[in-house]
Short mmCIF file of C-alpha atoms in Angstrom, two decimals:
data_model
loop_
_atom_site.label_atom_id
_atom_site.label_comp_id
_atom_site.label_asym_id
_atom_site.label_seq_id
_atom_site.Cartn_x
_atom_site.Cartn_y
_atom_site.Cartn_z
CA MET T 1 -19.57 -12.94 -9.17
CA ALA T 2 -16.41 -11.49 -10.65
CA THR T 3 -16.92 -8.96 -13.41
CA ASN T 4 -14.95 -9.64 -16.59
CA VAL T 5 -13.89 -6.27 -18.00
CA LYS T 6 -11.42 -6.19 -20.88
CA SER T 7 -8.48 -3.84 -20.45
CA ARG T 8 -9.29 -1.96 -23.66
CA GLU T 9 -12.95 -1.18 -22.91
CA TYR T 10 -12.46 2.21 -21.32
CA HIS T 11 -10.93 3.58 -24.54
CA ARG T 12 -14.24 3.29 -26.35
CA GLU T 13 -16.43 5.61 -24.34
CA PRO T 14 -14.28 7.30 -21.72
CA ILE T 15 -16.26 8.82 -18.87
CA PRO T 16 -15.23 12.47 -18.48
CA TYR T 17 -13.62 13.76 -15.31
CA VAL T 18 -16.00 15.58 -12.98
CA GLU T 19 -14.74 17.77 -10.13
CA ASN T 20 -15.94 16.39 -6.77
CA PRO T 21 -19.01 14.56 -8.12
CA ALA T 22 -22.15 14.19 -6.04
CA PRO T 23 -21.88 11.09 -3.86
CA ARG T 24 -23.80 7.98 -4.83
CA GLN T 25 -25.82 6.56 -1.97
CA ASP T 26 -24.31 3.55 -0.25
CA THR T 27 -27.29 1.23 0.18
CA PHE T 28 -25.41 -1.86 1.29
CA VAL T 29 -26.72 -3.49 4.46
CA PRO T 30 -25.32 -6.93 5.34
CA THR T 31 -27.82 -9.71 5.99
CA GLY T 32 -25.27 -11.70 7.96
CA PRO T 33 -21.65 -11.53 9.10
CA LEU T 34 -19.15 -10.39 6.49
CA ASN T 35 -16.06 -12.44 5.80
CA PRO T 36 -12.72 -10.83 6.77
CA CYS T 37 -12.03 -9.29 3.35
CA GLU T 38 -15.59 -7.99 2.94
CA LEU T 39 -15.32 -6.41 6.37
CA GLU T 40 -11.93 -4.91 5.51
CA ILE T 41 -13.36 -3.31 2.36
CA ASP T 42 -16.40 -1.91 4.16
CA LEU T 43 -14.22 -0.49 6.94
CA PHE T 44 -11.96 1.22 4.39
CA CYS T 45 -15.08 2.74 2.80
CA LYS T 46 -16.82 3.80 6.01
CA GLY T 47 -14.11 4.17 8.63
CA ILE T 48 -14.75 3.51 12.30
CA ARG T 49 -15.71 5.36 15.47
CA VAL T 50 -13.83 4.74 18.70
CA ASP T 51 -16.04 3.88 21.67
CA ASP T 52 -15.46 5.54 25.03
CA SER T 53 -14.45 2.14 26.41
CA CYS T 54 -11.28 2.31 24.31
CA THR T 55 -8.28 4.41 25.21
CA LEU T 56 -6.12 4.44 22.12
CA GLY T 57 -2.43 4.74 22.83
CA GLU T 58 -2.56 2.56 25.95
CA VAL T 59 -2.39 -0.54 23.76
CA GLY T 60 -1.65 -1.11 20.10
CA ARG T 61 0.03 1.33 17.79
CA PRO T 62 -0.40 5.10 17.88
CA LEU T 63 -2.17 7.01 15.14
CA VAL T 64 0.58 8.63 13.08
CA ARG T 65 0.15 10.80 9.99
CA THR T 66 3.04 9.93 7.70
CA ARG T 67 3.88 10.16 4.02
CA ALA T 68 0.72 10.52 1.92
CA GLY T 69 -1.50 10.51 5.03
CA LEU T 70 -2.92 7.03 4.56
CA GLY T 71 -1.28 5.67 7.69
CA SER T 72 -3.31 7.90 10.01
CA GLY T 73 -5.86 5.23 10.92
CA LEU T 74 -6.30 2.56 13.55
CA GLU T 75 -4.19 -0.56 12.97
CA VAL T 76 -6.20 -3.74 13.62
CA ILE T 77 -5.96 -7.42 12.78
CA ILE T 78 -9.12 -9.19 11.58
CA PRO T 79 -8.80 -12.93 12.25
CA GLY T 80 -9.96 -15.41 9.65
CA PRO T 81 -9.72 -19.06 8.59
CA LEU T 82 -7.68 -18.46 5.42
CA LYS T 83 -5.47 -15.73 6.85
CA ASP T 84 -5.59 -12.86 9.33
CA ILE T 85 -6.04 -9.48 7.67
CA TRP T 86 -4.19 -6.35 8.77
CA ALA T 87 -6.06 -3.09 8.18
CA ASN T 88 -5.39 0.58 8.84
CA ILE T 89 -8.96 1.82 9.37
CA PRO T 90 -9.81 5.51 8.89
CA VAL T 91 -10.64 7.20 12.19
CA GLU T 92 -9.92 10.92 11.94
CA GLU T 93 -11.59 11.78 8.62
CA GLU T 94 -15.07 13.32 8.56
CA PHE T 95 -16.71 10.31 6.94
CA ALA T 96 -15.35 8.06 9.69
CA GLN T 97 -17.07 10.17 12.34
CA LYS T 98 -20.41 9.11 10.82
CA SER T 99 -19.53 5.44 10.44
CA CYS T 100 -21.93 2.64 11.32
CA TYR T 101 -18.92 0.80 12.75
CA ARG T 102 -17.46 1.33 16.21
CA ILE T 103 -14.72 -0.43 18.10
CA VAL T 104 -15.34 -1.31 21.74
CA ARG T 105 -13.19 -2.81 24.47
CA ASP T 106 -14.02 -5.34 27.16
CA GLY T 107 -10.98 -5.91 29.33
CA ASP T 108 -8.21 -7.09 27.03
CA ASP T 109 -10.62 -7.92 24.20
CA PHE T 110 -11.71 -5.71 21.33
CA GLU T 111 -14.57 -6.08 18.89
CA ILE T 112 -16.00 -4.10 16.02
CA ILE T 113 -19.76 -3.63 16.13
CA ASP T 114 -21.85 -2.85 13.06
CA ASN T 115 -24.73 -0.71 14.30
CA ARG T 116 -26.87 -1.52 11.25
CA GLN T 117 -27.56 -5.09 12.33
CA GLY T 118 -25.76 -5.34 15.65
CA ILE T 119 -23.26 -7.82 14.21
CA SER T 120 -19.96 -7.94 16.08
CA TYR T 121 -16.51 -9.01 14.92
CA PRO T 122 -13.63 -9.86 17.27
CA VAL T 123 -10.38 -8.09 16.34
CA ARG T 124 -6.93 -7.55 17.77
CA LEU T 125 -5.00 -4.31 17.81
CA SER T 126 -1.70 -4.45 15.98
CA PRO T 127 1.09 -5.06 18.50
CA GLU T 128 2.91 -2.15 20.07
CA VAL T 129 6.30 -1.28 18.65
CA PRO T 130 8.88 -1.39 21.48
CA TRP T 131 11.56 0.56 19.63
CA TYR T 132 9.39 3.50 18.45
CA ALA T 133 10.28 5.72 21.40
CA ARG T 134 13.99 4.90 21.40
CA LYS T 135 16.57 7.13 19.77
CA THR T 136 19.28 6.36 17.29
CA SER T 137 22.95 6.95 18.06
CA ARG T 138 22.52 10.41 16.54
CA GLY T 139 19.66 11.21 18.93
CA ILE T 140 16.76 10.89 16.47
CA GLN T 141 13.56 9.20 17.67
CA MET T 142 13.27 5.97 15.71
CA GLN T 143 9.60 6.49 14.87
CA ARG T 144 10.61 9.61 12.93
CA ILE T 145 12.85 7.48 10.71
CA GLY T 146 10.49 4.63 9.84
CA VAL T 147 7.06 3.28 10.76
CA LEU T 148 5.42 -0.13 10.66
CA GLN T 149 2.34 -0.28 8.45
CA GLY T 150 1.17 -3.82 8.87
CA THR T 151 4.28 -5.96 9.25
CA TYR T 152 6.67 -4.07 6.97
CA LEU T 153 8.88 -1.06 7.70
CA GLY T 154 8.16 1.99 5.57
CA ILE T 155 10.84 4.67 5.25
CA TYR T 156 10.37 7.95 3.39
CA ILE T 157 14.00 8.44 2.49
CA SER T 158 14.34 11.89 1.04
CA ASN T 159 13.05 15.43 0.97
CA SER T 160 9.34 15.98 0.56
CA CYS T 161 7.91 15.53 -2.92
CA GLY T 162 9.17 18.16 -5.36
CA PHE T 163 5.72 18.55 -6.91
CA TRP T 164 4.72 20.60 -3.86
CA TYR T 165 7.36 23.26 -4.54
CA HIS T 166 6.23 24.34 -7.98
CA SER T 167 4.16 27.47 -8.47
CA PRO T 168 1.38 26.66 -8.87
CA ALA T 169 1.84 23.41 -6.95
CA LEU T 170 1.78 20.20 -8.98
CA ASN T 171 1.10 17.81 -6.09
CA CYS T 172 -1.30 14.91 -6.47
CA LYS T 173 -4.66 16.19 -5.23
CA PHE T 174 -5.31 13.31 -2.82
CA CYS T 175 -1.87 13.49 -1.16
CA THR T 176 -0.64 15.17 2.05
CA THR T 177 3.06 14.32 1.79
CA GLY T 178 4.02 18.00 1.73
CA LEU T 179 2.25 18.48 5.06
CA ASN T 180 3.65 15.45 6.90
CA VAL T 181 7.27 14.81 5.96
CA GLY T 182 9.52 16.97 8.12
CA VAL T 183 6.71 17.35 10.67
CA ASN T 184 5.86 13.79 11.70
CA GLU T 185 8.95 12.34 10.04
CA VAL T 186 12.55 13.49 9.64
CA GLU T 187 12.72 15.22 6.26
CA LEU T 188 16.09 13.82 5.15
CA LYS T 189 17.12 10.47 6.62
CA ASP T 190 20.69 9.67 7.55
CA VAL T 191 21.89 6.27 6.31
CA GLU T 192 23.20 5.28 9.75
CA ASP T 193 19.85 6.14 11.36
CA VAL T 194 18.05 4.04 8.76
CA VAL T 195 20.33 1.05 9.36
CA GLU T 196 19.78 1.24 13.14
CA VAL T 197 16.00 1.44 12.77
CA ALA T 198 15.93 -1.36 10.19
CA ARG T 199 17.95 -3.58 12.51
CA ALA T 200 15.62 -2.85 15.45
CA ALA T 201 12.58 -3.58 13.29
CA LYS T 202 14.03 -6.89 12.13
CA GLU T 203 15.24 -8.07 15.53
CA GLU T 204 12.35 -6.86 17.69
CA SER T 205 9.33 -6.80 15.35
CA GLY T 206 10.23 -9.64 13.01
CA VAL T 207 10.23 -7.39 9.94
CA THR T 208 11.26 -9.12 6.71
CA PHE T 209 10.47 -6.33 4.21
CA PHE T 210 11.89 -2.79 4.10
CA HIS T 211 10.09 -0.38 1.82
CA PHE T 212 11.83 2.81 0.63
CA ASN T 213 9.55 5.53 -0.63
CA SER T 214 10.04 9.05 -1.88
CA GLY T 215 8.28 11.80 -3.75
CA TYR T 216 9.46 13.42 -6.97
CA GLN T 217 13.21 14.19 -6.90
CA THR T 218 13.83 15.60 -10.40
CA ASN T 219 14.89 12.26 -11.92
CA ARG T 220 17.40 11.68 -9.11
CA ASP T 221 15.04 9.41 -7.20
CA LEU T 222 16.89 6.15 -7.77
CA ASP T 223 20.25 7.85 -7.18
CA ARG T 224 19.10 8.97 -3.74
CA ALA T 225 17.66 5.57 -2.87
CA ALA T 226 20.79 3.62 -3.80
CA PRO T 227 22.83 4.19 -0.59
CA TYR T 228 19.89 3.14 1.61
CA VAL T 229 19.20 0.01 -0.42
CA LYS T 230 22.83 -1.09 -0.29
CA ALA T 231 23.28 -0.30 3.40
CA VAL T 232 20.21 -2.18 4.63
CA LYS T 233 20.71 -5.16 2.31
CA SER T 234 24.37 -5.56 3.21
CA ARG T 235 24.30 -4.70 6.91
CA VAL T 236 20.84 -5.82 8.06
CA GLY T 237 19.46 -8.18 5.45
CA GLY T 238 15.87 -8.60 4.39
CA LEU T 239 13.74 -8.04 1.33
CA ILE T 240 14.04 -4.53 -0.11
CA GLY T 241 11.24 -2.69 -1.89
CA VAL T 242 11.58 0.61 -3.73
CA GLN T 243 8.64 2.88 -4.56
CA LEU T 244 9.81 5.97 -6.44
CA THR T 245 8.71 8.03 -9.40
CA PRO T 246 9.90 6.19 -12.51
CA THR T 247 12.79 7.09 -14.77
CA ARG T 248 13.38 6.59 -18.47
CA ASP T 249 16.97 5.63 -17.59
CA LEU T 250 16.05 1.97 -17.23
CA TRP T 251 19.65 0.93 -16.57
CA LYS T 252 19.30 2.45 -13.10
CA TYR T 253 16.89 -0.33 -12.16
CA ASP T 254 19.58 -2.85 -13.06
CA ARG T 255 21.97 -1.06 -10.69
CA LEU T 256 19.47 -1.04 -7.83
CA ILE T 257 18.90 -4.75 -8.33
CA ASP T 258 22.68 -5.22 -8.05
CA LEU T 259 22.57 -3.20 -4.82
CA GLY T 260 19.88 -5.43 -3.31
CA ALA T 261 16.44 -4.30 -4.51
CA ASP T 262 13.96 -7.20 -4.63
CA HIS T 263 10.82 -5.29 -5.54
CA PHE T 264 9.72 -2.14 -7.36
CA SER T 265 6.29 -0.56 -7.17
CA PHE T 266 4.92 2.23 -9.32
CA CYS T 267 2.07 4.48 -8.19
CA TYR T 268 0.47 5.73 -11.36
CA GLU T 269 -2.84 6.12 -9.49
CA PHE T 270 -5.36 6.15 -12.37
CA GLN T 271 -5.80 4.16 -15.56
CA ASN T 272 -8.08 6.79 -17.09
CA PRO T 273 -5.72 9.32 -18.76
CA GLU T 274 -7.98 12.29 -18.02
CA PHE T 275 -8.23 11.49 -14.31
CA PHE T 276 -4.46 10.96 -14.25
CA ALA T 277 -3.87 14.39 -15.79
CA LYS T 278 -6.38 16.25 -13.62
CA LEU T 279 -5.53 14.70 -10.26
CA CYS T 280 -1.80 14.05 -10.72
CA PRO T 281 -0.67 17.22 -12.53
CA GLY T 282 3.01 16.78 -11.63
CA LYS T 283 3.13 13.19 -12.81
CA GLU T 284 1.34 14.18 -16.01
CA LYS T 285 3.54 17.21 -16.77
CA LEU T 286 6.98 16.00 -15.67
CA ILE T 287 6.83 12.20 -16.00
CA GLY T 288 3.93 10.97 -18.10
CA GLN T 289 1.73 7.92 -17.64
CA LYS T 290 3.65 5.99 -20.29
CA THR T 291 6.87 6.22 -18.26
CA PHE T 292 5.19 4.39 -15.38
CA PHE T 293 4.06 1.62 -17.72
CA GLN T 294 7.51 1.25 -19.30
CA ALA T 295 9.27 1.04 -15.93
CA LEU T 296 6.76 -1.47 -14.58
CA GLU T 297 7.07 -3.69 -17.63
CA TYR T 298 10.89 -3.51 -17.59
CA THR T 299 11.32 -4.32 -13.90
CA SER T 300 8.69 -7.07 -14.01
CA LYS T 301 10.63 -8.82 -16.75
CA LYS T 302 13.87 -8.38 -14.81
CA LEU T 303 12.65 -9.68 -11.45
CA GLY T 304 10.01 -12.17 -12.51
CA LYS T 305 6.30 -12.70 -12.07
CA GLY T 306 4.85 -11.20 -8.91
CA ALA T 307 8.01 -9.35 -7.86
CA CYS T 308 6.80 -5.87 -8.86
CA SER T 309 3.52 -4.03 -8.51
CA GLY T 310 1.48 -1.34 -10.17
CA GLU T 311 -0.46 0.81 -7.71
CA ILE T 312 -3.78 2.48 -8.45
CA ILE T 313 -6.58 4.12 -6.50
CA ALA T 314 -10.13 2.79 -6.58
CA GLY T 315 -13.18 4.92 -5.94
CA ILE T 316 -12.45 8.05 -8.00
CA GLU T 317 -12.27 7.08 -11.66
CA PRO T 318 -15.00 4.80 -13.06
CA ILE T 319 -14.50 1.27 -11.76
CA GLU T 320 -14.36 0.01 -15.36
CA ASP T 321 -11.12 1.96 -15.73
CA THR T 322 -9.75 0.62 -12.46
CA MET T 323 -10.50 -2.94 -13.53
CA ALA T 324 -8.85 -2.27 -16.88
CA GLY T 325 -5.76 -1.15 -14.96
CA ILE T 326 -5.84 -4.34 -12.90
CA ASP T 327 -5.90 -6.38 -16.11
CA MET T 328 -2.98 -4.44 -17.57
CA ILE T 329 -0.83 -4.76 -14.44
CA ALA T 330 -1.47 -8.48 -14.03
CA GLY T 331 -0.88 -8.97 -17.75
CA MET T 332 2.63 -7.56 -17.27
CA GLY T 333 3.32 -10.19 -14.62
CA ALA T 334 3.06 -7.70 -11.75
CA PHE T 335 0.57 -7.77 -8.91
CA PRO T 336 -2.07 -5.04 -8.71
CA THR T 337 -2.00 -2.99 -5.52
CA VAL T 338 -5.36 -1.24 -5.33
CA CYS T 339 -5.90 1.37 -2.64
CA ILE T 340 -9.41 2.45 -1.69
CA PHE T 341 -9.56 6.24 -1.92
CA ARG T 342 -9.35 7.94 1.45
CA PRO T 343 -10.20 11.68 1.57
CA THR T 344 -7.40 12.48 4.00
CA ILE T 345 -7.46 15.56 6.18
CA GLY T 346 -5.57 18.47 4.62
CA SER T 347 -5.56 17.12 1.07
CA ASP T 348 -7.13 18.99 -1.84
CA MET T 349 -9.71 16.19 -2.01
CA GLU T 350 -10.59 16.22 1.67
CA SER T 351 -14.24 17.07 0.90
CA TRP T 352 -14.70 14.26 -1.64
CA SER T 353 -16.85 11.30 -0.72
CA SER T 354 -15.47 7.94 0.31
CA PRO T 355 -16.24 5.14 -2.18
CA ARG T 356 -19.22 2.82 -1.95
CA TYR T 357 -18.82 -0.75 -0.75
CA GLU T 358 -20.96 -2.01 -3.65
CA ASP T 359 -18.44 -0.65 -6.15
CA MET T 360 -15.32 -1.72 -4.28
CA ILE T 361 -16.41 -5.33 -3.84
CA VAL T 362 -16.74 -5.61 -7.63
CA VAL T 363 -13.22 -4.21 -8.08
CA TYR T 364 -11.63 -6.64 -5.64
CA ARG T 365 -13.45 -9.69 -6.96
CA HIS T 366 -12.09 -8.73 -10.34
CA LEU T 367 -8.61 -8.33 -8.85
CA TYR T 368 -8.67 -11.91 -7.60
CA GLU T 369 -9.79 -13.23 -10.97
CA ALA T 370 -7.10 -11.23 -12.81
CA CYS T 371 -4.36 -12.58 -10.53
CA ARG T 372 -5.65 -16.13 -10.92
CA LYS T 373 -5.93 -15.81 -14.70
CA HIS T 374 -2.34 -14.57 -15.04
CA GLY T 375 -0.89 -16.84 -12.35
CA ILE T 376 0.30 -14.01 -10.10
CA PRO T 377 1.70 -15.35 -6.80
CA MET T 378 -0.21 -14.12 -3.73
CA ASP T 379 1.01 -14.26 -0.12
CA VAL T 380 4.10 -16.25 -1.07
CA THR T 381 6.67 -13.96 0.59
CA PRO T 382 7.05 -14.50 4.37
CA ASN T 383 5.51 -12.14 6.91
CA ILE T 384 4.47 -9.29 4.61
CA GLU T 385 1.09 -7.87 5.56
CA VAL T 386 0.27 -4.40 4.26
CA SER T 387 -2.36 -2.61 6.32
CA LEU T 388 -3.00 0.36 4.00
CA VAL T 389 -4.56 -1.62 1.16
CA VAL T 390 -6.63 -4.69 0.43
CA GLN T 391 -3.83 -7.04 -0.57
CA PRO T 392 -4.30 -9.47 -3.45
CA GLY T 393 -3.98 -12.33 -0.96
CA ASP T 394 -6.88 -10.92 1.06
CA THR T 395 -9.17 -11.35 -1.95
CA ARG T 396 -9.01 -15.13 -1.64
CA TYR T 397 -12.01 -14.64 0.66
CA LEU T 398 -13.95 -13.26 -2.35
CA ALA T 399 -13.24 -16.13 -4.74
CA ASP T 400 -16.04 -18.25 -6.13
CA SER T 401 -15.83 -21.89 -5.13
CA GLY T 402 -14.90 -24.21 -7.96
CA LEU T 403 -12.11 -26.16 -9.60
CA ALA T 404 -10.24 -23.08 -10.87
CA THR T 405 -10.07 -21.59 -7.37
CA THR T 406 -9.01 -24.91 -5.84
CA LEU T 407 -6.22 -25.39 -8.38
CA TYR T 408 -4.99 -21.83 -7.85
CA ASP T 409 -4.94 -22.37 -4.07
CA ILE T 410 -2.93 -25.56 -4.53
CA LYS T 411 -0.50 -23.76 -6.81
CA LEU T 412 -0.01 -20.94 -4.28
CA SER T 413 0.54 -23.41 -1.46
CA LEU T 414 3.19 -25.28 -3.45
CA LEU T 415 4.87 -22.02 -4.48
CA LYS T 416 5.03 -20.86 -0.87
CA LYS T 417 6.74 -24.07 0.23
CA ALA T 418 9.12 -24.13 -2.73
CA ALA T 419 10.10 -20.48 -2.19
CA ARG T 420 11.14 -20.85 1.45
CA PRO T 421 14.81 -21.67 0.74
CA TYR T 422 15.04 -18.75 -1.69
CA PHE T 423 13.62 -16.25 0.77
CA TRP T 424 15.87 -17.60 3.54
CA TRP T 425 18.81 -16.87 1.24
CA ALA T 426 17.45 -13.53 -0.03
CA MET T 427 16.93 -12.13 3.48
CA ARG T 428 20.49 -12.75 4.62
CA PRO T 429 22.91 -9.78 4.61
CA LYS T 430 24.79 -9.66 1.31
CA ASN T 431 28.35 -8.75 0.42
CA ILE T 432 27.60 -6.09 -2.19
CA LYS T 433 30.49 -4.77 -4.26
CA ALA T 434 28.50 -2.57 -6.64
CA SER T 435 28.84 1.17 -6.10
CA GLU T 436 25.89 3.07 -4.67
CA ILE T 437 26.81 6.08 -6.84
CA LEU T 438 24.65 5.70 -9.93
CA SER T 439 25.58 8.85 -11.83
CA ALA T 440 27.67 11.95 -11.41
#
C-alpha cells in the first residue's frame, strides 16, 4: 500500500546525517515473479552479473561512463503489459558483482535469472546506435558528443563542473563528473558538432527529446546553454530539456523558453537540509537549496503542469524525507524524478551501501500516489524513456486497483491523445528570432 507522508513531517524530528551508515540487511525474497517496475527497482538496488554466455559489445549498447557516472550500466528493456521499461542496470560496481541476478543469453534471446528462486524474466538489450562510431565534420567521434540513455539524447554541453576545481573540492560526494567529462566525453562541445549528432539521433534512432546538462558554471550556466538550445530547436527540431544549476536571475528562463526550451529539471538531490549540506557542499555554499525550489516553482508555472521536474536521490536520506520531497515537487505541478542511489566507482561514496528494495518500493508507491493526487501527467510525451531512473510512468505497475487508479489511467490516456497535435507542432524546427546572447 502507498504510504501517506505529509511534506512537513521531516521538520519535526529530523534524522541526523551519519557518515556511511552501517547497511541495513535486505531481507526481500520474492515469492513469485515481480512485475516490470518491481524488477526494475530491485535491479537498481542489486545490480546484475553478466553470464559467460553473454558477450557484451557484440549486441546492444556499450557500457560508457559519462557525466555523473550513472550511465555506466547495462541498458536493457523489460517488456510488460502496460509499457516496456528501459533500465540502465549497474554492472561494474562492487555490489553488482554480488548480485542475485544474472543475465544469460540463448542464441538471440536474453533473460535475467534471479538465483534466489530461479525465476527468469525475458528482456531485450537496448538497440545498437549506428551513428556512435561515426565522426562529425570536425572529426569528433559522435559518441563523445552525446549518448543515448534510454530513448533520449543526453549532451553534457560545457566544461566539467566547477565544484571540482575549488580547494578543497566542493563536488557532490556521489558524483564522478570531474572524472568522466573530457575523458569519455569531449569537454567543451562545439555547436556544429552538437547539431550534427542531434540530427543523426533524430533521423536514425527516432529521438524526440534532447537533454542539455552541465555542472556548475559560476552563474553562467544558462548563458552557455542558450546557443545549443537555439541551434537544435531551429535546425533539427524536437523537444528540448535543460538541466543546469539554478539561477536567481529568473528572467533567463524566459529567454531560454523563447529560444526553444520545453523542459527544465533541477537536481537538488536531498530534501533533508543537513544531507543536502553534507553531501552537496558546492550547491549548499554557492547556490542554496532555496534557489532550486524558487527556480522549479517559477519554471513550472511558466511551462505548465508536468513540464518541469525536481530530481532527488533515494536511498541515502531517510525515506520520509524523500517522500516529503516528492510531495513538494508534485505540489508545484512538476513531476518527481527519483534516482536510486548508485555508489559509482571513483566517487567519494563508492564504499556506501546500495539501498534496500523494501525501502525503495515504499518510495515509488508514494511517488505514484503523489502524481495521481496532483494530476501530474505521466508518459504523455512521445518516445521518451529514461533508463537511469524509475520514471513516474513506470510506477503505474505499483498502483493499487480501484476507481481512483482507473480514473487516473483514463485521464492519462485522453491527455496523450489530445497532446499529439501539440507535440507534432513542438517537435518541428522553429524559426527563432530571439538572440542566444543572454547577458554581456
